[in-house]
Amino acid sequence: MFTGIIEAIGSIRALTPKGGDVRVYVATGKLDLHDVKLGDSIAVNGVCLTAVELPGDGFWADVSRETLACTGFVDLKAGSKVNLEKALTPTSRLGGHLVSGHIDGVGEVVAMAENARAWQFTIRAPRELAKYIAHKGSITVDGTSLTVNSVNGAEFELTIVPHTLAETIMVDYHVGRKVNLEVDLLARYLERLLLGDKAADPHGSGMSESFLAEHGYIKN
């Protein structure tokens, strides 16, 4: 588990095809690795990866086909900057929100505008994730815990303060940039819970619009 509070900006040092998937070397910059051991988890742009080698100034991790298919990792290359966070410990401050490191989908930055000293970002989520994104709710973008300021269909707005811009890769965002999205954990579990006995049906993994309308959660 993670908090969504970025600890360092790292970079991709190497991407090596290996047996059908990829092994990646992440240079970790100022991230303190003294308490990291083999098998520990580190979030890279919000993706939970397992350290399989620790050369000293970074770590190697294996990236599965599933991760390549479901995240923005497919667009990374040597030199790409990445957000880094070590796994949550029992004594960590929960400054953001509970983050699993399991990406739900890839969004796209569709608009940017200055807002006093901050920046306003508009991000379009995949249609199937829109129902999980709520006004003033939490969302994780490339591993960064953020508050949703407004929602319009599958698009949502974020206000990014100067500190967040300086301490994450968001300073390099541009219109068209693809970003990893993880919706709030509670929203996903609540959806499954509301299905009740229907969750055991073969197609009971999610709620359709007709199911939501039938139970009064939305209006047709």
Coordinates of N, CA and C in Angstrom, one line a residue:
M1 N 0.8 -1.2 0.0 CA 0.0 0.0 0.0 C 0.9 1.2 0.0
F2 N 0.3 2.3 -0.5 CA 1.0 3.6 -0.6 C 0.1 4.7 -0.2
T3 N 0.6 6.0 -0.1 CA -0.2 7.1 0.3 C -0.4 8.1 -0.9
G4 N 0.3 8.0 -2.0 CA 0.2 8.9 -3.0 C 1.0 10.2 -2.8
I5 N 1.8 10.2 -1.8 CA 2.7 11.4 -1.6 C 4.1 11.0 -2.2
I6 N 4.4 11.7 -3.3 CA 5.6 11.3 -4.0 C 6.9 11.7 -3.2
E7 N 7.8 10.8 -3.1 CA 9.0 11.0 -2.3 C 10.2 11.4 -3.1
A8 N 10.2 11.1 -4.4 CA 11.3 11.5 -5.3 C 11.0 11.3 -6.7
I9 N 11.7 12.0 -7.6 CA 11.6 11.9 -9.0 C 12.8 11.0 -9.5
G10 N 12.5 9.9 -10.1 CA 13.6 9.1 -10.6 C 13.5 9.1 -12.1
S11 N 14.2 8.2 -12.7 CA 14.3 8.1 -14.2 C 14.5 6.6 -14.6
I12 N 14.0 6.3 -15.8 CA 14.2 5.0 -16.4 C 15.6 4.9 -17.0
R13 N 16.4 4.0 -16.4 CA 17.7 3.9 -16.9 C 17.8 2.9 -18.1
A14 N 17.0 1.8 -18.0 CA 17.1 0.8 -19.0 C 15.8 0.0 -19.0
L15 N 15.4 -0.4 -20.2 CA 14.2 -1.3 -20.4 C 14.7 -2.5 -21.3
T16 N 14.7 -3.7 -20.7 CA 15.3 -4.8 -21.3 C 14.2 -5.9 -21.6
P17 N 13.9 -6.2 -22.8 CA 13.0 -7.3 -23.1 C 13.5 -8.6 -22.5
K18 N 12.6 -9.4 -21.8 CA 13.1 -10.6 -21.1 C 12.0 -11.6 -21.1
G19 N 12.1 -12.6 -21.9 CA 11.1 -13.7 -21.9 C 9.7 -13.4 -22.2
G20 N 9.5 -12.3 -23.0 CA 8.1 -11.9 -23.4 C 7.6 -10.7 -22.7
D21 N 8.3 -10.4 -21.6 CA 7.9 -9.1 -20.9 C 9.1 -8.2 -20.8
V22 N 9.2 -7.4 -19.8 CA 10.3 -6.4 -19.7 C 10.9 -6.3 -18.3
R23 N 12.2 -6.2 -18.2 CA 12.9 -5.9 -17.0 C 13.3 -4.4 -17.1
V24 N 13.0 -3.6 -16.0 CA 13.2 -2.2 -16.1 C 14.2 -1.8 -14.9
Y25 N 15.1 -0.9 -15.3 CA 16.0 -0.4 -14.2 C 15.6 1.0 -14.0
V26 N 15.3 1.3 -12.7 CA 14.9 2.7 -12.3 C 15.9 3.3 -11.4
A27 N 16.5 4.4 -11.9 CA 17.4 5.2 -11.1 C 16.6 6.0 -10.2
T28 N 16.8 5.9 -8.9 CA 15.9 6.5 -7.9 C 16.3 7.9 -7.3
G29 N 17.3 8.5 -7.9 CA 17.6 9.9 -7.5 C 17.8 10.0 -6.0
K30 N 17.0 10.9 -5.4 CA 17.2 11.2 -3.9 C 16.4 10.3 -3.0
L31 N 15.7 9.3 -3.6 CA 14.9 8.3 -2.8 C 15.9 7.5 -1.9
D32 N 15.6 7.5 -0.6 CA 16.5 6.8 0.3 C 16.2 5.3 0.3
L33 N 17.2 4.5 -0.2 CA 17.0 3.1 -0.3 C 17.6 2.3 0.8
H34 N 18.1 2.9 1.9 CA 18.8 2.2 2.9 C 17.9 1.2 3.6
D35 N 16.6 1.4 3.6 CA 15.7 0.4 4.3 C 14.9 -0.5 3.3
V36 N 15.3 -0.4 2.0 CA 14.7 -1.2 1.0 C 15.5 -2.5 0.8
K37 N 14.8 -3.6 0.7 CA 15.4 -4.9 0.5 C 14.8 -5.6 -0.7
L38 N 15.4 -6.7 -1.1 CA 14.8 -7.4 -2.3 C 13.4 -7.9 -1.9
G39 N 12.5 -7.8 -2.9 CA 11.2 -8.1 -2.7 C 10.3 -7.0 -2.2
D40 N 10.8 -5.9 -1.8 CA 10.0 -4.7 -1.4 C 9.3 -4.1 -2.6
S41 N 8.3 -3.4 -2.3 CA 7.5 -2.7 -3.3 C 7.8 -1.2 -3.4
I42 N 7.9 -0.7 -4.6 CA 8.1 0.7 -4.9 C 7.2 1.1 -6.0
A43 N 6.4 2.2 -5.8 CA 5.5 2.7 -6.8 C 6.2 3.5 -7.8
V44 N 6.1 3.2 -9.0 CA 6.7 4.0 -10.1 C 5.6 4.5 -11.0
N45 N 5.4 5.8 -11.0 CA 4.2 6.4 -11.6 C 2.9 5.8 -11.2
G46 N 2.9 5.4 -9.9 CA 1.7 4.8 -9.4 C 1.6 3.3 -9.6
V47 N 2.5 2.7 -10.3 CA 2.5 1.2 -10.5 C 3.4 0.5 -9.5
C48 N 2.8 -0.4 -8.7 CA 3.5 -1.1 -7.7 C 4.5 -2.1 -8.4
L49 N 5.8 -1.9 -8.2 CA 6.8 -2.8 -8.7 C 7.6 -3.5 -7.6
T50 N 8.1 -4.7 -7.8 CA 8.9 -5.4 -6.8 C 10.4 -5.3 -7.2
A51 N 11.2 -4.9 -6.2 CA 12.6 -4.8 -6.4 C 13.2 -6.2 -6.5
V52 N 13.8 -6.5 -7.6 CA 14.4 -7.8 -7.7 C 16.0 -7.8 -7.7
E53 N 16.5 -6.6 -7.9 CA 18.0 -6.3 -7.8 C 18.1 -4.9 -7.3
L54 N 19.2 -4.7 -6.4 CA 19.4 -3.4 -5.8 C 20.9 -3.0 -6.0
P55 N 21.2 -2.4 -7.2 CA 22.6 -2.1 -7.5 C 23.2 -1.0 -6.7
G56 N 22.3 -0.2 -6.0 CA 22.9 0.9 -5.2 C 22.2 2.2 -5.4
D57 N 22.1 2.6 -6.7 CA 21.5 3.9 -7.0 C 20.2 3.7 -7.7
G58 N 19.6 2.5 -7.5 CA 18.3 2.3 -8.1 C 17.9 0.8 -7.9
F59 N 16.9 0.4 -8.7 CA 16.5 -1.0 -8.6 C 16.0 -1.5 -9.9
W60 N 16.2 -2.9 -10.1 CA 15.6 -3.6 -11.2 C 14.3 -4.2 -10.8
A61 N 13.3 -4.2 -11.7 CA 12.0 -4.8 -11.5 C 11.5 -5.4 -12.8
D62 N 10.7 -6.4 -12.6 CA 10.0 -7.1 -13.8 C 8.7 -6.4 -14.0
V63 N 8.4 -6.1 -15.3 CA 7.1 -5.5 -15.7 C 6.4 -6.5 -16.6
S64 N 5.2 -7.0 -16.1 CA 4.5 -8.1 -16.8 C 3.8 -7.5 -18.0
R65 N 3.3 -8.4 -18.9 CA 2.5 -8.1 -20.0 C 1.3 -7.3 -19.6
E66 N 0.7 -7.8 -18.5 CA -0.6 -7.2 -18.0 C -0.3 -5.7 -17.6
T67 N 0.8 -5.4 -17.0 CA 1.1 -4.1 -16.6 C 1.4 -3.2 -17.8
L68 N 2.1 -3.8 -18.8 CA 2.4 -3.1 -20.0 C 1.1 -2.7 -20.8
A69 N 0.1 -3.6 -20.7 CA -1.1 -3.4 -21.5 C -2.0 -2.5 -20.8
C70 N -2.0 -2.4 -19.5 CA -3.0 -1.6 -18.7 C -2.5 -0.3 -18.2
T71 N -1.2 0.1 -18.4 CA -0.7 1.3 -17.9 C 0.1 2.1 -19.0
G72 N 0.6 3.3 -18.6 CA 1.4 4.1 -19.5 C 2.8 3.6 -19.6
F73 N 3.2 2.5 -19.0 CA 4.5 2.0 -19.0 C 5.0 1.7 -20.5
V74 N 4.0 1.4 -21.3 CA 4.3 1.1 -22.7 C 5.0 2.3 -23.4
D75 N 4.7 3.5 -22.9 CA 5.2 4.7 -23.5 C 6.6 5.2 -22.9
L76 N 7.0 4.5 -21.8 CA 8.3 4.9 -21.2 C 9.5 4.5 -22.0
K77 N 10.5 5.2 -21.9 CA 11.8 4.9 -22.6 C 12.9 5.3 -21.7
A78 N 14.2 4.9 -22.0 CA 15.3 5.3 -21.3 C 15.4 6.8 -21.2
G79 N 15.5 7.4 -20.0 CA 15.5 8.8 -19.8 C 14.2 9.4 -19.3
S80 N 13.1 8.6 -19.4 CA 11.8 9.1 -18.9 C 11.8 9.3 -17.4
K81 N 11.3 10.5 -17.0 CA 11.2 10.8 -15.5 C 10.0 10.1 -15.0
V82 N 10.1 9.6 -13.7 CA 9.0 8.9 -13.1 C 8.9 9.3 -11.6
N83 N 7.6 9.3 -11.1 CA 7.3 9.5 -9.7 C 7.6 8.3 -8.9
L84 N 8.2 8.4 -7.7 CA 8.6 7.3 -6.9 C 8.0 7.5 -5.5
E85 N 7.6 6.3 -4.9 CA 7.1 6.3 -3.5 C 7.4 4.9 -3.0
K86 N 8.0 4.8 -1.8 CA 8.2 3.5 -1.2 C 6.9 3.1 -0.5
A87 N 6.8 1.8 -0.2 CA 5.5 1.3 0.4 C 5.3 1.9 1.8
L88 N 4.0 2.0 2.1 CA 3.5 2.5 3.4 C 4.0 1.6 4.5
T89 N 4.4 2.2 5.6 CA 4.7 1.4 6.8 C 3.7 1.7 7.9
P90 N 3.6 0.9 9.0 CA 2.7 1.2 10.0 C 2.9 2.6 10.7
T91 N 4.1 3.1 10.6 CA 4.4 4.4 11.3 C 4.3 5.6 10.3
S92 N 4.0 5.3 9.1 CA 4.0 6.4 8.1 C 2.8 7.3 8.3
R93 N 2.9 8.6 8.0 CA 1.8 9.5 8.0 C 1.0 9.3 6.7
L94 N -0.3 9.2 6.9 CA -1.1 9.1 5.7 C -1.5 10.4 5.2
G95 N -0.6 11.1 4.5 CA -0.8 12.4 4.0 C -1.7 12.5 2.8
G96 N -1.8 11.4 2.0 CA -2.7 11.4 0.9 C -3.9 10.6 1.1
H97 N -4.0 9.4 0.5 CA -5.1 8.5 0.7 C -4.6 7.1 0.5
L98 N -5.3 6.1 0.8 CA -4.8 4.7 0.6 C -4.8 4.4 -0.9
V99 N -3.6 4.0 -1.3 CA -3.4 3.7 -2.7 C -2.8 2.3 -2.9
S100 N -3.3 1.5 -3.8 CA -2.9 0.1 -3.9 C -1.7 -0.1 -4.8
G101 N -1.5 0.9 -5.8 CA -0.5 0.7 -6.8 C -0.9 -0.2 -7.9
H102 N -2.3 -0.4 -8.0 CA -2.8 -1.2 -9.1 C -3.6 -0.2 -10.0
I103 N -3.1 0.0 -11.2 CA -3.7 1.0 -12.1 C -5.0 0.5 -12.7
D104 N -6.0 1.4 -12.7 CA -7.3 1.1 -13.2 C -7.4 1.4 -14.7
G105 N -6.7 2.4 -15.2 CA -6.7 2.8 -16.6 C -5.8 3.9 -16.9
V106 N -5.7 4.2 -18.1 CA -4.9 5.3 -18.6 C -5.7 6.5 -19.1
G107 N -5.5 7.7 -18.5 CA -6.2 8.9 -18.9 C -5.3 9.7 -19.8
E108 N -5.9 10.9 -20.1 CA -5.1 11.8 -21.0 C -5.4 13.2 -20.6
V109 N -4.3 14.0 -20.5 CA -4.4 15.4 -20.2 C -5.0 16.1 -21.5
V110 N -6.1 16.8 -21.3 CA -6.8 17.4 -22.4 C -6.8 18.9 -22.4
A111 N -6.5 19.5 -21.2 CA -6.4 21.0 -21.1 C -5.5 21.4 -19.9
M112 N -4.9 22.5 -20.1 CA -4.0 23.1 -19.0 C -4.2 24.6 -19.0
A113 N -4.3 25.2 -17.8 CA -4.4 26.6 -17.7 C -3.8 27.1 -16.4
E114 N -3.2 28.3 -16.4 CA -2.7 28.8 -15.1 C -3.8 29.3 -14.3
N115 N -3.6 29.1 -12.9 CA -4.6 29.5 -12.0 C -3.9 30.1 -10.8
A116 N -3.7 31.5 -10.9 CA -2.8 32.2 -9.9 C -1.4 31.5 -10.0
R117 N -0.9 31.0 -8.8 CA 0.4 30.4 -8.8 C 0.3 28.9 -9.1
A118 N -0.9 28.4 -9.2 CA -1.1 26.9 -9.5 C -1.4 26.7 -10.9
W119 N -1.6 25.4 -11.3 CA -2.0 25.1 -12.6 C -3.3 24.2 -12.5
Q120 N -4.2 24.5 -13.5 CA -5.4 23.7 -13.6 C -5.2 22.7 -14.7
F121 N -5.4 21.4 -14.4 CA -5.3 20.3 -15.4 C -6.7 19.7 -15.6
T122 N -7.0 19.5 -16.8 CA -8.2 18.7 -17.1 C -7.8 17.4 -17.7
I123 N -8.3 16.3 -17.1 CA -7.9 14.9 -17.5 C -9.1 14.2 -17.9
R124 N -9.0 13.5 -19.1 CA -10.1 12.6 -19.5 C -9.8 11.2 -19.1
A125 N -10.7 10.6 -18.3 CA -10.5 9.2 -17.9 C -11.2 8.3 -18.9
P126 N -10.8 7.0 -18.9 CA -11.6 6.1 -19.7 C -13.1 6.1 -19.3
R127 N -14.0 5.9 -20.2 CA -15.4 6.0 -19.9 C -15.8 5.1 -18.7
E128 N -15.2 3.9 -18.7 CA -15.6 2.9 -17.7 C -15.2 3.3 -16.3
L129 N -14.3 4.3 -16.1 CA -13.9 4.7 -14.8 C -14.6 6.0 -14.3
A130 N -15.4 6.6 -15.2 CA -16.1 7.9 -14.8 C -16.9 7.7 -13.6
K131 N -17.6 6.6 -13.4 CA -18.5 6.4 -12.3 C -17.8 6.4 -10.9
Y132 N -16.5 6.2 -10.9 CA -15.8 6.1 -9.7 C -15.2 7.5 -9.3
I133 N -15.3 8.5 -10.1 CA -14.6 9.8 -9.9 C -15.7 10.8 -9.4
A134 N -15.4 11.3 -8.2 CA -16.4 12.2 -7.6 C -15.9 13.5 -7.2
H135 N -16.7 14.5 -7.3 CA -16.3 15.9 -6.9 C -15.8 15.9 -5.4
K136 N -14.6 16.4 -5.3 CA -13.9 16.5 -4.0 C -13.5 15.1 -3.5
G137 N -13.6 14.1 -4.3 CA -13.0 12.8 -4.0 C -11.6 12.7 -4.3
S138 N -11.0 11.6 -4.0 CA -9.5 11.3 -4.2 C -9.3 10.5 -5.5
I139 N -8.2 10.9 -6.2 CA -7.8 10.1 -7.3 C -6.3 10.1 -7.4
T140 N -5.7 9.1 -7.9 CA -4.2 9.0 -8.0 C -3.8 9.1 -9.5
V141 N -3.0 10.1 -9.8 CA -2.5 10.3 -11.2 C -1.0 10.1 -11.2
D142 N -0.6 9.1 -11.9 CA 0.9 8.8 -12.0 C 1.4 8.7 -10.5
G143 N 0.6 8.1 -9.7 CA 1.1 7.8 -8.3 C 0.9 9.0 -7.3
T144 N 0.4 10.1 -7.8 CA 0.2 11.3 -6.9 C -1.2 11.4 -6.4
S145 N -1.4 11.4 -5.1 CA -2.7 11.6 -4.5 C -3.2 13.0 -4.7
L146 N -4.4 13.1 -5.4 CA -4.9 14.4 -5.7 C -6.4 14.5 -5.4
T147 N -6.9 15.7 -5.2 CA -8.4 16.0 -5.0 C -9.0 16.4 -6.3
V148 N -10.2 15.8 -6.6 CA -10.9 16.2 -7.8 C -11.7 17.4 -7.5
N149 N -11.5 18.5 -8.3 CA -12.2 19.8 -8.0 C -13.5 19.9 -8.8
S150 N -13.6 19.2 -9.9 CA -14.9 19.2 -10.6 C -14.9 18.0 -11.6
V151 N -16.1 17.6 -11.9 CA -16.3 16.5 -12.8 C -17.3 16.8 -13.9
N152 N -17.0 16.5 -15.2 CA -17.9 16.7 -16.3 C -17.8 15.5 -17.2
G153 N -18.7 14.6 -17.0 CA -18.7 13.3 -17.7 C -17.5 12.5 -17.3
A154 N -16.7 12.1 -18.3 CA -15.4 11.4 -18.0 C -14.2 12.3 -17.8
E155 N -14.4 13.6 -17.8 CA -13.4 14.6 -17.6 C -13.4 15.1 -16.2
F156 N -12.2 15.3 -15.6 CA -12.2 15.9 -14.3 C -11.1 16.9 -14.2
E157 N -11.2 17.9 -13.3 CA -10.2 18.9 -13.1 C -9.5 18.8 -11.8
L158 N -8.2 19.2 -11.9 CA -7.3 19.2 -10.7 C -6.6 20.5 -10.6
T159 N -6.4 21.0 -9.4 CA -5.6 22.2 -9.2 C -4.3 21.8 -8.6
I160 N -3.2 22.0 -9.3 CA -1.9 21.6 -8.8 C -1.1 22.8 -8.3
V161 N -0.8 22.7 -7.0 CA -0.1 23.8 -6.3 C 1.4 23.7 -6.7
P162 N 2.1 24.8 -6.5 CA 3.5 24.9 -6.9 C 4.4 23.8 -6.3
H163 N 4.1 23.4 -5.0 CA 5.0 22.4 -4.4 C 4.8 21.1 -5.1
T164 N 3.6 20.7 -5.5 CA 3.3 19.4 -6.2 C 4.0 19.4 -7.5
L165 N 3.9 20.6 -8.2 CA 4.6 20.7 -9.5 C 6.1 20.5 -9.4
A166 N 6.7 21.1 -8.3 CA 8.1 21.0 -8.1 C 8.6 19.6 -7.7
E167 N 7.7 18.8 -7.0 CA 8.2 17.6 -6.5 C 7.7 16.3 -7.2
T168 N 7.0 16.5 -8.4 CA 6.5 15.4 -9.2 C 6.8 15.7 -10.6
I169 N 6.5 14.7 -11.5 CA 6.7 14.9 -12.9 C 5.6 15.7 -13.6
M170 N 4.6 16.2 -12.8 CA 3.5 16.9 -13.4 C 4.0 18.2 -14.0
V171 N 5.2 18.7 -13.6 CA 5.7 19.9 -14.2 C 6.0 19.7 -15.7
D172 N 6.2 18.5 -16.1 CA 6.5 18.2 -17.5 C 5.2 17.8 -18.3
Y173 N 4.0 17.8 -17.7 CA 2.8 17.4 -18.4 C 2.5 18.4 -19.5
H174 N 1.8 17.9 -20.6 CA 1.4 18.7 -21.7 C 0.1 18.1 -22.2
V175 N -0.6 18.9 -23.0 CA -1.9 18.3 -23.6 C -1.5 17.1 -24.5
G176 N -2.3 16.1 -24.3 CA -2.0 14.8 -25.0 C -1.2 13.8 -24.2
R177 N -0.7 14.2 -23.0 CA 0.1 13.3 -22.2 C -0.8 12.2 -21.6
K178 N -0.3 11.0 -21.7 CA -1.1 9.8 -21.1 C -0.6 9.7 -19.6
V179 N -1.6 9.4 -18.7 CA -1.3 9.3 -17.3 C -1.9 8.1 -16.7
N180 N -1.3 7.5 -15.7 CA -1.8 6.3 -15.0 C -2.9 6.8 -14.0
L181 N -4.0 6.2 -14.0 CA -5.1 6.5 -13.0 C -5.4 5.4 -12.1
E182 N -5.5 5.6 -10.8 CA -6.1 4.7 -9.9 C -7.2 5.4 -9.1
V183 N -8.4 4.9 -9.2 CA -9.6 5.5 -8.6 C -9.5 5.1 -7.1
D184 N -10.4 5.7 -6.3 CA -10.4 5.5 -4.9 C -10.8 4.1 -4.5
L185 N -10.0 3.4 -3.6 CA -10.3 2.0 -3.3 C -11.7 1.8 -2.8
L186 N -12.2 2.8 -2.0 CA -13.6 2.6 -1.4 C -14.6 2.6 -2.5
A187 N -14.4 3.3 -3.5 CA -15.4 3.4 -4.6 C -15.5 2.0 -5.3
R188 N -14.4 1.4 -5.5 CA -14.3 0.0 -6.1 C -15.0 -1.0 -5.3
Y189 N -14.7 -1.0 -4.0 CA -15.3 -2.0 -3.1 C -16.8 -1.8 -2.9
L190 N -17.2 -0.5 -2.8 CA -18.6 -0.2 -2.7 C -19.4 -0.7 -3.9
E191 N -18.8 -0.5 -5.1 CA -19.5 -1.0 -6.2 C -19.8 -2.5 -6.1
R192 N -18.7 -3.3 -5.8 CA -18.8 -4.7 -5.6 C -19.8 -5.1 -4.6
L193 N -19.8 -4.4 -3.4 CA -20.7 -4.7 -2.3 C -22.2 -4.5 -2.7
L194 N -22.4 -3.4 -3.5 CA -23.8 -3.1 -3.9 C -24.4 -4.1 -4.8
L195 N -23.5 -4.9 -5.5 CA -24.1 -5.9 -6.3 C -24.8 -7.0 -5.6
G196 N -24.4 -7.2 -4.3 CA -25.0 -8.2 -3.5 C -24.8 -9.6 -4.1
D197 N -25.9 -10.4 -4.1 CA -25.8 -11.8 -4.6 C -25.4 -11.8 -6.1
K198 N -25.7 -10.7 -6.8 CA -25.3 -10.7 -8.3 C -23.8 -10.7 -8.5
A199 N -23.0 -10.4 -7.5 CA -21.6 -10.5 -7.6 C -21.1 -11.9 -7.9
A200 N -21.9 -12.9 -7.6 CA -21.5 -14.3 -7.9 C -21.8 -14.7 -9.3
D201 N -22.6 -13.9 -10.0 CA -22.9 -14.2 -11.4 C -21.6 -14.0 -12.3
P202 N -21.5 -14.8 -13.4 CA -20.3 -14.7 -14.2 C -20.1 -13.3 -14.7
H203 N -21.1 -12.4 -14.9 CA -20.9 -11.1 -15.4 C -21.1 -10.1 -14.3
G204 N -20.9 -10.5 -13.0 CA -21.2 -9.6 -11.9 C -20.0 -8.8 -11.4
S205 N -19.0 -8.6 -12.3 CA -17.8 -7.8 -11.8 C -18.0 -6.3 -11.7
G206 N -19.1 -5.8 -12.3 CA -19.3 -4.4 -12.3 C -20.8 -4.1 -12.5
M207 N -21.2 -2.8 -12.2 CA -22.5 -2.4 -12.3 C -22.8 -1.7 -13.6
S208 N -23.7 -2.1 -14.4 CA -24.1 -1.5 -15.6 C -25.0 -0.2 -15.3
E209 N -25.1 0.6 -16.3 CA -26.0 1.8 -16.1 C -27.4 1.3 -15.8
S210 N -27.9 0.2 -16.5 CA -29.2 -0.2 -16.3 C -29.4 -0.7 -14.8
F211 N -28.4 -1.4 -14.3 CA -28.4 -1.9 -12.9 C -28.5 -0.7 -11.9
L212 N -27.7 0.4 -12.2 CA -27.8 1.5 -11.3 C -29.1 2.3 -11.4
A213 N -29.7 2.4 -12.6 CA -31.0 3.0 -12.7 C -32.1 2.2 -12.1
E214 N -32.0 0.9 -12.2 CA -33.0 0.0 -11.6 C -33.1 0.1 -10.1
H215 N -31.9 0.4 -9.5 CA -31.9 0.5 -8.0 C -31.9 1.9 -7.5
G216 N -32.2 2.9 -8.4 CA -32.4 4.3 -8.1 C -31.1 5.1 -7.8
Y217 N -29.9 4.5 -8.3 CA -28.7 5.3 -8.0 C -28.5 6.4 -9.1
I218 N -29.1 6.2 -10.3 CA -29.0 7.2 -11.3 C -30.4 7.3 -11.9
K219 N -30.7 8.4 -12.6 CA -31.9 8.5 -13.3 C -31.7 8.3 -14.8
N220 N -32.6 7.6 -15.5 CA -32.5 7.4 -16.9 C -32.7 8.7 -17.7

